[in-house]
């Protein structure tokens, strides 16, 4: 399935835009989880949650 999506991203600007939006929502949610972990002293506080979420 992901191979099909990757192919469509290269071919269709509309699909690329949709995929980017989906990806950004996932990254934002992961960033929220990382900030929560940092607030609970479960993760290193000096790290940038948005950068870590992007992998």
mmCIF file with all atom_site columns, N, CA and C in Angstrom:
data_model
loop_
_atom_site.group_PDB
_atom_site.id
_atom_site.type_symbol
_atom_site.label_atom_id
_atom_site.label_alt_id
_atom_site.label_comp_id
_atom_site.label_asym_id
_atom_site.label_entity_id
_atom_site.label_seq_id
_atom_site.pdbx_PDB_ins_code
_atom_site.Cartn_x
_atom_site.Cartn_y
_atom_site.Cartn_z
_atom_site.occupancy
_atom_site.B_iso_or_equiv
_atom_site.pdbx_formal_charge
_atom_site.auth_seq_id
_atom_site.auth_comp_id
_atom_site.auth_asym_id
_atom_site.auth_atom_id
_atom_site.pdbx_PDB_model_num
ATOM 1   N N  . UNK A 1 1  ? 0.821  -1.198 0.000  1.00 0.00 ? 1  UNK A N  1
ATOM 2   C CA . UNK A 1 1  ? 0.000  0.000  0.000  1.00 0.00 ? 1  UNK A CA 1
ATOM 3   C C  . UNK A 1 1  ? 0.867  1.264  0.000  1.00 0.00 ? 1  UNK A C  1
ATOM 4   N N  . UNK A 1 2  ? 1.917  1.245  0.817  1.00 0.00 ? 2  UNK A N  1
ATOM 5   C CA . UNK A 1 2  ? 2.780  2.435  0.894  1.00 0.00 ? 2  UNK A CA 1
ATOM 6   C C  . UNK A 1 2  ? 3.502  2.682  -0.428 1.00 0.00 ? 2  UNK A C  1
ATOM 7   N N  . UNK A 1 3  ? 3.823  1.614  -1.151 1.00 0.00 ? 3  UNK A N  1
ATOM 8   C CA . UNK A 1 3  ? 4.462  1.799  -2.460 1.00 0.00 ? 3  UNK A CA 1
ATOM 9   C C  . UNK A 1 3  ? 3.544  2.558  -3.408 1.00 0.00 ? 3  UNK A C  1
ATOM 10  N N  . UNK A 1 4  ? 2.262  2.236  -3.362 1.00 0.00 ? 4  UNK A N  1
ATOM 11  C CA . UNK A 1 4  ? 1.282  2.921  -4.206 1.00 0.00 ? 4  UNK A CA 1
ATOM 12  C C  . UNK A 1 4  ? 1.196  4.393  -3.820 1.00 0.00 ? 4  UNK A C  1
ATOM 13  N N  . UNK A 1 5  ? 1.141  4.663  -2.534 1.00 0.00 ? 5  UNK A N  1
ATOM 14  C CA . UNK A 1 5  ? 1.062  6.051  -2.058 1.00 0.00 ? 5  UNK A CA 1
ATOM 15  C C  . UNK A 1 5  ? 2.305  6.818  -2.483 1.00 0.00 ? 5  UNK A C  1
ATOM 16  N N  . UNK A 1 6  ? 3.481  6.210  -2.323 1.00 0.00 ? 6  UNK A N  1
ATOM 17  C CA . UNK A 1 6  ? 4.722  6.888  -2.715 1.00 0.00 ? 6  UNK A CA 1
ATOM 18  C C  . UNK A 1 6  ? 4.741  7.207  -4.203 1.00 0.00 ? 6  UNK A C  1
ATOM 19  N N  . UNK A 1 7  ? 4.245  6.298  -5.017 1.00 0.00 ? 7  UNK A N  1
ATOM 20  C CA . UNK A 1 7  ? 4.170  6.548  -6.458 1.00 0.00 ? 7  UNK A CA 1
ATOM 21  C C  . UNK A 1 7  ? 3.208  7.694  -6.759 1.00 0.00 ? 7  UNK A C  1
ATOM 22  N N  . UNK A 1 8  ? 2.057  7.682  -6.104 1.00 0.00 ? 8  UNK A N  1
ATOM 23  C CA . UNK A 1 8  ? 1.068  8.734  -6.330 1.00 0.00 ? 8  UNK A CA 1
ATOM 24  C C  . UNK A 1 8  ? 1.582  10.102 -5.899 1.00 0.00 ? 8  UNK A C  1
ATOM 25  N N  . UNK A 1 9  ? 2.360  10.135 -4.839 1.00 0.00 ? 9  UNK A N  1
ATOM 26  C CA . UNK A 1 9  ? 2.912  11.406 -4.363 1.00 0.00 ? 9  UNK A CA 1
ATOM 27  C C  . UNK A 1 9  ? 3.786  12.038 -5.443 1.00 0.00 ? 9  UNK A C  1
ATOM 28  N N  . UNK A 1 10 ? 4.549  11.206 -6.144 1.00 0.00 ? 10 UNK A N  1
ATOM 29  C CA . UNK A 1 10 ? 5.434  11.731 -7.190 1.00 0.00 ? 10 UNK A CA 1
ATOM 30  C C  . UNK A 1 10 ? 4.661  12.190 -8.415 1.00 0.00 ? 10 UNK A C  1
ATOM 31  N N  . UNK A 1 11 ? 3.481  11.608 -8.647 1.00 0.00 ? 11 UNK A N  1
ATOM 32  C CA . UNK A 1 11 ? 2.723  11.877 -9.861 1.00 0.00 ? 11 UNK A CA 1
ATOM 33  C C  . UNK A 1 11 ? 1.684  12.976 -9.669 1.00 0.00 ? 11 UNK A C  1
ATOM 34  N N  . UNK A 1 12 ? 1.063  13.010 -8.504 1.00 0.00 ? 12 UNK A N  1
ATOM 35  C CA . UNK A 1 12 ? -0.076 13.896 -8.296 1.00 0.00 ? 12 UNK A CA 1
ATOM 36  C C  . UNK A 1 12 ? 0.195  14.940 -7.216 1.00 0.00 ? 12 UNK A C  1
ATOM 37  N N  . UNK A 1 13 ? 0.149  16.215 -7.585 1.00 0.00 ? 13 UNK A N  1
ATOM 38  C CA . UNK A 1 13 ? 0.315  17.275 -6.580 1.00 0.00 ? 13 UNK A CA 1
ATOM 39  C C  . UNK A 1 13 ? -0.777 17.248 -5.505 1.00 0.00 ? 13 UNK A C  1
ATOM 40  N N  . UNK A 1 14 ? -1.987 16.842 -5.887 1.00 0.00 ? 14 UNK A N  1
ATOM 41  C CA . UNK A 1 14 ? -3.075 16.775 -4.920 1.00 0.00 ? 14 UNK A CA 1
ATOM 42  C C  . UNK A 1 14 ? -2.821 15.702 -3.867 1.00 0.00 ? 14 UNK A C  1
ATOM 43  N N  . UNK A 1 15 ? -2.354 14.553 -4.308 1.00 0.00 ? 15 UNK A N  1
ATOM 44  C CA . UNK A 1 15 ? -2.040 13.470 -3.372 1.00 0.00 ? 15 UNK A CA 1
ATOM 45  C C  . UNK A 1 15 ? -0.876 13.873 -2.483 1.00 0.00 ? 15 UNK A C  1
ATOM 46  N N  . UNK A 1 16 ? 0.116  14.524 -3.061 1.00 0.00 ? 16 UNK A N  1
ATOM 47  C CA . UNK A 1 16 ? 1.261  14.990 -2.285 1.00 0.00 ? 16 UNK A CA 1
ATOM 48  C C  . UNK A 1 16 ? 0.810  15.952 -1.192 1.00 0.00 ? 16 UNK A C  1
ATOM 49  N N  . UNK A 1 17 ? -0.088 16.858 -1.514 1.00 0.00 ? 17 UNK A N  1
ATOM 50  C CA . UNK A 1 17 ? -0.592 17.828 -0.537 1.00 0.00 ? 17 UNK A CA 1
ATOM 51  C C  . UNK A 1 17 ? -1.370 17.126 0.585  1.00 0.00 ? 17 UNK A C  1
ATOM 52  N N  . UNK A 1 18 ? -2.231 16.169 0.211  1.00 0.00 ? 18 UNK A N  1
ATOM 53  C CA . UNK A 1 18 ? -2.987 15.414 1.214  1.00 0.00 ? 18 UNK A CA 1
ATOM 54  C C  . UNK A 1 18 ? -2.054 14.647 2.139  1.00 0.00 ? 18 UNK A C  1
ATOM 55  N N  . UNK A 1 19 ? -1.061 13.973 1.546  1.00 0.00 ? 19 UNK A N  1
ATOM 56  C CA . UNK A 1 19 ? -0.119 13.176 2.331  1.00 0.00 ? 19 UNK A CA 1
ATOM 57  C C  . UNK A 1 19 ? 0.655  14.071 3.298  1.00 0.00 ? 19 UNK A C  1
ATOM 58  N N  . UNK A 1 20 ? 1.074  15.239 2.829  1.00 0.00 ? 20 UNK A N  1
ATOM 59  C CA . UNK A 1 20 ? 1.802  16.177 3.678  1.00 0.00 ? 20 UNK A CA 1
ATOM 60  C C  . UNK A 1 20 ? 0.940  16.579 4.883  1.00 0.00 ? 20 UNK A C  1
ATOM 61  N N  . UNK A 1 21 ? -0.349 16.833 4.638  1.00 0.00 ? 21 UNK A N  1
ATOM 62  C CA . UNK A 1 21 ? -1.250 17.206 5.728  1.00 0.00 ? 21 UNK A CA 1
ATOM 63  C C  . UNK A 1 21 ? -1.412 16.086 6.747  1.00 0.00 ? 21 UNK A C  1
ATOM 64  N N  . UNK A 1 22 ? -1.566 14.862 6.266  1.00 0.00 ? 22 UNK A N  1
ATOM 65  C CA . UNK A 1 22 ? -1.687 13.705 7.159  1.00 0.00 ? 22 UNK A CA 1
ATOM 66  C C  . UNK A 1 22 ? -0.416 13.556 7.987  1.00 0.00 ? 22 UNK A C  1
ATOM 67  N N  . UNK A 1 23 ? 0.721  13.653 7.316  1.00 0.00 ? 23 UNK A N  1
ATOM 68  C CA . UNK A 1 23 ? 2.016  13.503 7.985  1.00 0.00 ? 23 UNK A CA 1
ATOM 69  C C  . UNK A 1 23 ? 2.204  14.571 9.064  1.00 0.00 ? 23 UNK A C  1
ATOM 70  N N  . UNK A 1 24 ? 1.836  15.801 8.759  1.00 0.00 ? 24 UNK A N  1
ATOM 71  C CA . UNK A 1 24 ? 1.989  16.891 9.719  1.00 0.00 ? 24 UNK A CA 1
ATOM 72  C C  . UNK A 1 24 ? 1.109  16.675 10.951 1.00 0.00 ? 24 UNK A C  1
ATOM 73  N N  . UNK A 1 25 ? -0.093 16.150 10.765 1.00 0.00 ? 25 UNK A N  1
ATOM 74  C CA . UNK A 1 25 ? -0.959 15.868 11.921 1.00 0.00 ? 25 UNK A CA 1
ATOM 75  C C  . UNK A 1 25 ? -0.337 14.804 12.821 1.00 0.00 ? 25 UNK A C  1
ATOM 76  N N  . UNK A 1 26 ? 0.240  13.763 12.213 1.00 0.00 ? 26 UNK A N  1
ATOM 77  C CA . UNK A 1 26 ? 0.910  12.737 13.003 1.00 0.00 ? 26 UNK A CA 1
ATOM 78  C C  . UNK A 1 26 ? 2.094  13.323 13.766 1.00 0.00 ? 26 UNK A C  1
ATOM 79  N N  . UNK A 1 27 ? 2.879  14.152 13.105 1.00 0.00 ? 27 UNK A N  1
ATOM 80  C CA . UNK A 1 27 ? 4.043  14.755 13.739 1.00 0.00 ? 27 UNK A CA 1
ATOM 81  C C  . UNK A 1 27 ? 3.619  15.644 14.907 1.00 0.00 ? 27 UNK A C  1
ATOM 82  N N  . UNK A 1 28 ? 2.561  16.409 14.721 1.00 0.00 ? 28 UNK A N  1
ATOM 83  C CA . UNK A 1 28 ? 2.082  17.279 15.810 1.00 0.00 ? 28 UNK A CA 1
ATOM 84  C C  . UNK A 1 28 ? 1.614  16.450 17.006 1.00 0.00 ? 28 UNK A C  1
ATOM 85  N N  . UNK A 1 29 ? 0.911  15.361 16.747 1.00 0.00 ? 29 UNK A N  1
ATOM 86  C CA . UNK A 1 29 ? 0.425  14.514 17.852 1.00 0.00 ? 29 UNK A CA 1
ATOM 87  C C  . UNK A 1 29 ? 1.598  13.864 18.591 1.00 0.00 ? 29 UNK A C  1
ATOM 88  N N  . UNK A 1 30 ? 2.583  13.411 17.854 1.00 0.00 ? 30 UNK A N  1
ATOM 89  C CA . UNK A 1 30 ? 3.766  12.817 18.478 1.00 0.00 ? 30 UNK A CA 1
ATOM 90  C C  . UNK A 1 30 ? 4.495  13.879 19.306 1.00 0.00 ? 30 UNK A C  1
ATOM 91  N N  . UNK A 1 31 ? 4.565  15.103 18.801 1.00 0.00 ? 31 UNK A N  1
ATOM 92  C CA . UNK A 1 31 ? 5.199  16.199 19.547 1.00 0.00 ? 31 UNK A CA 1
ATOM 93  C C  . UNK A 1 31 ? 4.490  16.450 20.872 1.00 0.00 ? 31 UNK A C  1
ATOM 94  N N  . UNK A 1 32 ? 3.163  16.394 20.850 1.00 0.00 ? 32 UNK A N  1
ATOM 95  C CA . UNK A 1 32 ? 2.378  16.570 22.083 1.00 0.00 ? 32 UNK A CA 1
ATOM 96  C C  . UNK A 1 32 ? 2.742  15.468 23.081 1.00 0.00 ? 32 UNK A C  1
ATOM 97  N N  . UNK A 1 33 ? 2.824  14.239 22.606 1.00 0.00 ? 33 UNK A N  1
ATOM 98  C CA . UNK A 1 33 ? 3.186  13.118 23.488 1.00 0.00 ? 33 UNK A CA 1
ATOM 99  C C  . UNK A 1 33 ? 4.588  13.286 24.061 1.00 0.00 ? 33 UNK A C  1
ATOM 100 N N  . UNK A 1 34 ? 5.513  13.767 23.253 1.00 0.00 ? 34 UNK A N  1
ATOM 101 C CA . UNK A 1 34 ? 6.884  13.978 23.734 1.00 0.00 ? 34 UNK A CA 1
ATOM 102 C C  . UNK A 1 34 ? 6.916  15.085 24.789 1.00 0.00 ? 34 UNK A C  1
ATOM 103 N N  . UNK A 1 35 ? 6.181  16.170 24.543 1.00 0.00 ? 35 UNK A N  1
ATOM 104 C CA . UNK A 1 35 ? 6.123  17.255 25.538 1.00 0.00 ? 35 UNK A CA 1
ATOM 105 C C  . UNK A 1 35 ? 5.538  16.749 26.858 1.00 0.00 ? 35 UNK A C  1
ATOM 106 N N  . UNK A 1 36 ? 4.524  15.895 26.774 1.00 0.00 ? 36 UNK A N  1
ATOM 107 C CA . UNK A 1 36 ? 3.944  15.313 27.991 1.00 0.00 ? 36 UNK A CA 1
ATOM 108 C C  . UNK A 1 36 ? 4.997  14.482 28.726 1.00 0.00 ? 36 UNK A C  1
ATOM 109 N N  . UNK A 1 37 ? 5.719  13.648 27.989 1.00 0.00 ? 37 UNK A N  1
ATOM 110 C CA . UNK A 1 37 ? 6.759  12.818 28.603 1.00 0.00 ? 37 UNK A CA 1
ATOM 111 C C  . UNK A 1 37 ? 7.831  13.693 29.244 1.00 0.00 ? 37 UNK A C  1
ATOM 112 N N  . UNK A 1 38 ? 8.189  14.785 28.600 1.00 0.00 ? 38 UNK A N  1
ATOM 113 C CA . UNK A 1 38 ? 9.178  15.702 29.173 1.00 0.00 ? 38 UNK A CA 1
ATOM 114 C C  . UNK A 1 38 ? 8.641  16.346 30.455 1.00 0.00 ? 38 UNK A C  1
ATOM 115 N N  . UNK A 1 39 ? 7.387  16.735 30.450 1.00 0.00 ? 39 UNK A N  1
ATOM 116 C CA . UNK A 1 39 ? 6.793  17.367 31.635 1.00 0.00 ? 39 UNK A CA 1
ATOM 117 C C  . UNK A 1 39 ? 6.732  16.396 32.814 1.00 0.00 ? 39 UNK A C  1
ATOM 118 N N  . UNK A 1 40 ? 6.605  15.116 32.511 1.00 0.00 ? 40 UNK A N  1
ATOM 119 C CA . UNK A 1 40 ? 6.544  14.095 33.559 1.00 0.00 ? 40 UNK A CA 1
ATOM 120 C C  . UNK A 1 40 ? 7.932  13.561 33.928 1.00 0.00 ? 40 UNK A C  1
ATOM 121 N N  . UNK A 1 41 ? 8.955  14.190 33.380 1.00 0.00 ? 41 UNK A N  1
ATOM 122 C CA . UNK A 1 41 ? 10.351 13.791 33.636 1.00 0.00 ? 41 UNK A CA 1
ATOM 123 C C  . UNK A 1 41 ? 10.647 12.371 33.122 1.00 0.00 ? 41 UNK A C  1
ATOM 124 N N  . UNK A 1 42 ? 9.951  11.973 32.065 1.00 0.00 ? 42 UNK A N  1
ATOM 125 C CA . UNK A 1 42 ? 10.156 10.657 31.470 1.00 0.00 ? 42 UNK A CA 1
ATOM 126 C C  . UNK A 1 42 ? 11.080 10.716 30.258 1.00 0.00 ? 42 UNK A C  1
ATOM 127 N N  . UNK A 1 43 ? 11.387 11.926 29.825 1.00 0.00 ? 43 UNK A N  1
ATOM 128 C CA . UNK A 1 43 ? 12.241 12.118 28.658 1.00 0.00 ? 43 UNK A CA 1
ATOM 129 C C  . UNK A 1 43 ? 13.156 13.318 28.903 1.00 0.00 ? 43 UNK A C  1
ATOM 130 N N  . UNK A 1 44 ? 14.196 13.408 28.133 1.00 0.00 ? 44 UNK A N  1
ATOM 131 C CA . UNK A 1 44 ? 15.150 14.512 28.269 1.00 0.00 ? 44 UNK A CA 1
ATOM 132 C C  . UNK A 1 44 ? 14.475 15.828 27.892 1.00 0.00 ? 44 UNK A C  1
ATOM 133 N N  . UNK A 1 45 ? 14.541 16.783 28.792 1.00 0.00 ? 45 UNK A N  1
ATOM 134 C CA . UNK A 1 45 ? 13.828 18.049 28.610 1.00 0.00 ? 45 UNK A CA 1
ATOM 135 C C  . UNK A 1 45 ? 14.490 18.993 27.618 1.00 0.00 ? 45 UNK A C  1
ATOM 136 N N  . UNK A 1 46 ? 15.766 18.826 27.357 1.00 0.00 ? 46 UNK A N  1
ATOM 137 C CA . UNK A 1 46 ? 16.468 19.768 26.474 1.00 0.00 ? 46 UNK A CA 1
ATOM 138 C C  . UNK A 1 46 ? 16.277 19.453 24.993 1.00 0.00 ? 46 UNK A C  1
ATOM 139 N N  . UNK A 1 47 ? 15.618 18.351 24.663 1.00 0.00 ? 47 UNK A N  1
ATOM 140 C CA . UNK A 1 47 ? 15.413 17.977 23.277 1.00 0.00 ? 47 UNK A CA 1
ATOM 141 C C  . UNK A 1 47 ? 14.169 18.644 22.691 1.00 0.00 ? 47 UNK A C  1
ATOM 142 N N  . UNK A 1 48 ? 14.225 18.970 21.414 1.00 0.00 ? 48 UNK A N  1
ATOM 143 C CA . UNK A 1 48 ? 13.120 19.622 20.717 1.00 0.00 ? 48 UNK A CA 1
ATOM 144 C C  . UNK A 1 48 ? 12.086 18.580 20.283 1.00 0.00 ? 48 UNK A C  1
ATOM 145 N N  . UNK A 1 49 ? 10.880 18.622 20.856 1.00 0.00 ? 49 UNK A N  1
ATOM 146 C CA . UNK A 1 49 ? 9.860  17.614 20.533 1.00 0.00 ? 49 UNK A CA 1
ATOM 147 C C  . UNK A 1 49 ? 9.516  17.547 19.037 1.00 0.00 ? 49 UNK A C  1
ATOM 148 N N  . UNK A 1 50 ? 9.433  18.689 18.376 1.00 0.00 ? 50 UNK A N  1
ATOM 149 C CA . UNK A 1 50 ? 9.094  18.691 16.950 1.00 0.00 ? 50 UNK A CA 1
ATOM 150 C C  . UNK A 1 50 ? 10.179 18.032 16.114 1.00 0.00 ? 50 UNK A C  1
ATOM 151 N N  . UNK A 1 51 ? 11.410 18.274 16.480 1.00 0.00 ? 51 UNK A N  1
ATOM 152 C CA . UNK A 1 51 ? 12.526 17.665 15.751 1.00 0.00 ? 51 UNK A CA 1
ATOM 153 C C  . UNK A 1 51 ? 12.563 16.170 15.958 1.00 0.00 ? 51 UNK A C  1
ATOM 154 N N  . UNK A 1 52 ? 12.345 15.737 17.183 1.00 0.00 ? 52 UNK A N  1
ATOM 155 C CA . UNK A 1 52 ? 12.339 14.301 17.491 1.00 0.00 ? 52 UNK A CA 1
ATOM 156 C C  . UNK A 1 52 ? 11.170 13.622 16.781 1.00 0.00 ? 52 UNK A C  1
ATOM 157 N N  . UNK A 1 53 ? 10.011 14.245 16.756 1.00 0.00 ? 53 UNK A N  1
ATOM 158 C CA . UNK A 1 53 ? 8.834  13.657 16.124 1.00 0.00 ? 53 UNK A CA 1
ATOM 159 C C  . UNK A 1 53 ? 9.034  13.439 14.629 1.00 0.00 ? 53 UNK A C  1
ATOM 160 N N  . UNK A 1 54 ? 9.834  14.297 14.019 1.00 0.00 ? 54 UNK A N  1
ATOM 161 C CA . UNK A 1 54 ? 10.110 14.155 12.582 1.00 0.00 ? 54 UNK A CA 1
ATOM 162 C C  . UNK A 1 54 ? 11.068 13.007 12.283 1.00 0.00 ? 54 UNK A C  1
ATOM 163 N N  . UNK A 1 55 ? 11.705 12.492 13.339 1.00 0.00 ? 55 UNK A N  1
ATOM 164 C CA . UNK A 1 55 ? 12.557 11.318 13.171 1.00 0.00 ? 55 UNK A CA 1
ATOM 165 C C  . UNK A 1 55 ? 13.936 11.656 12.822 1.00 0.00 ? 55 UNK A C  1
#
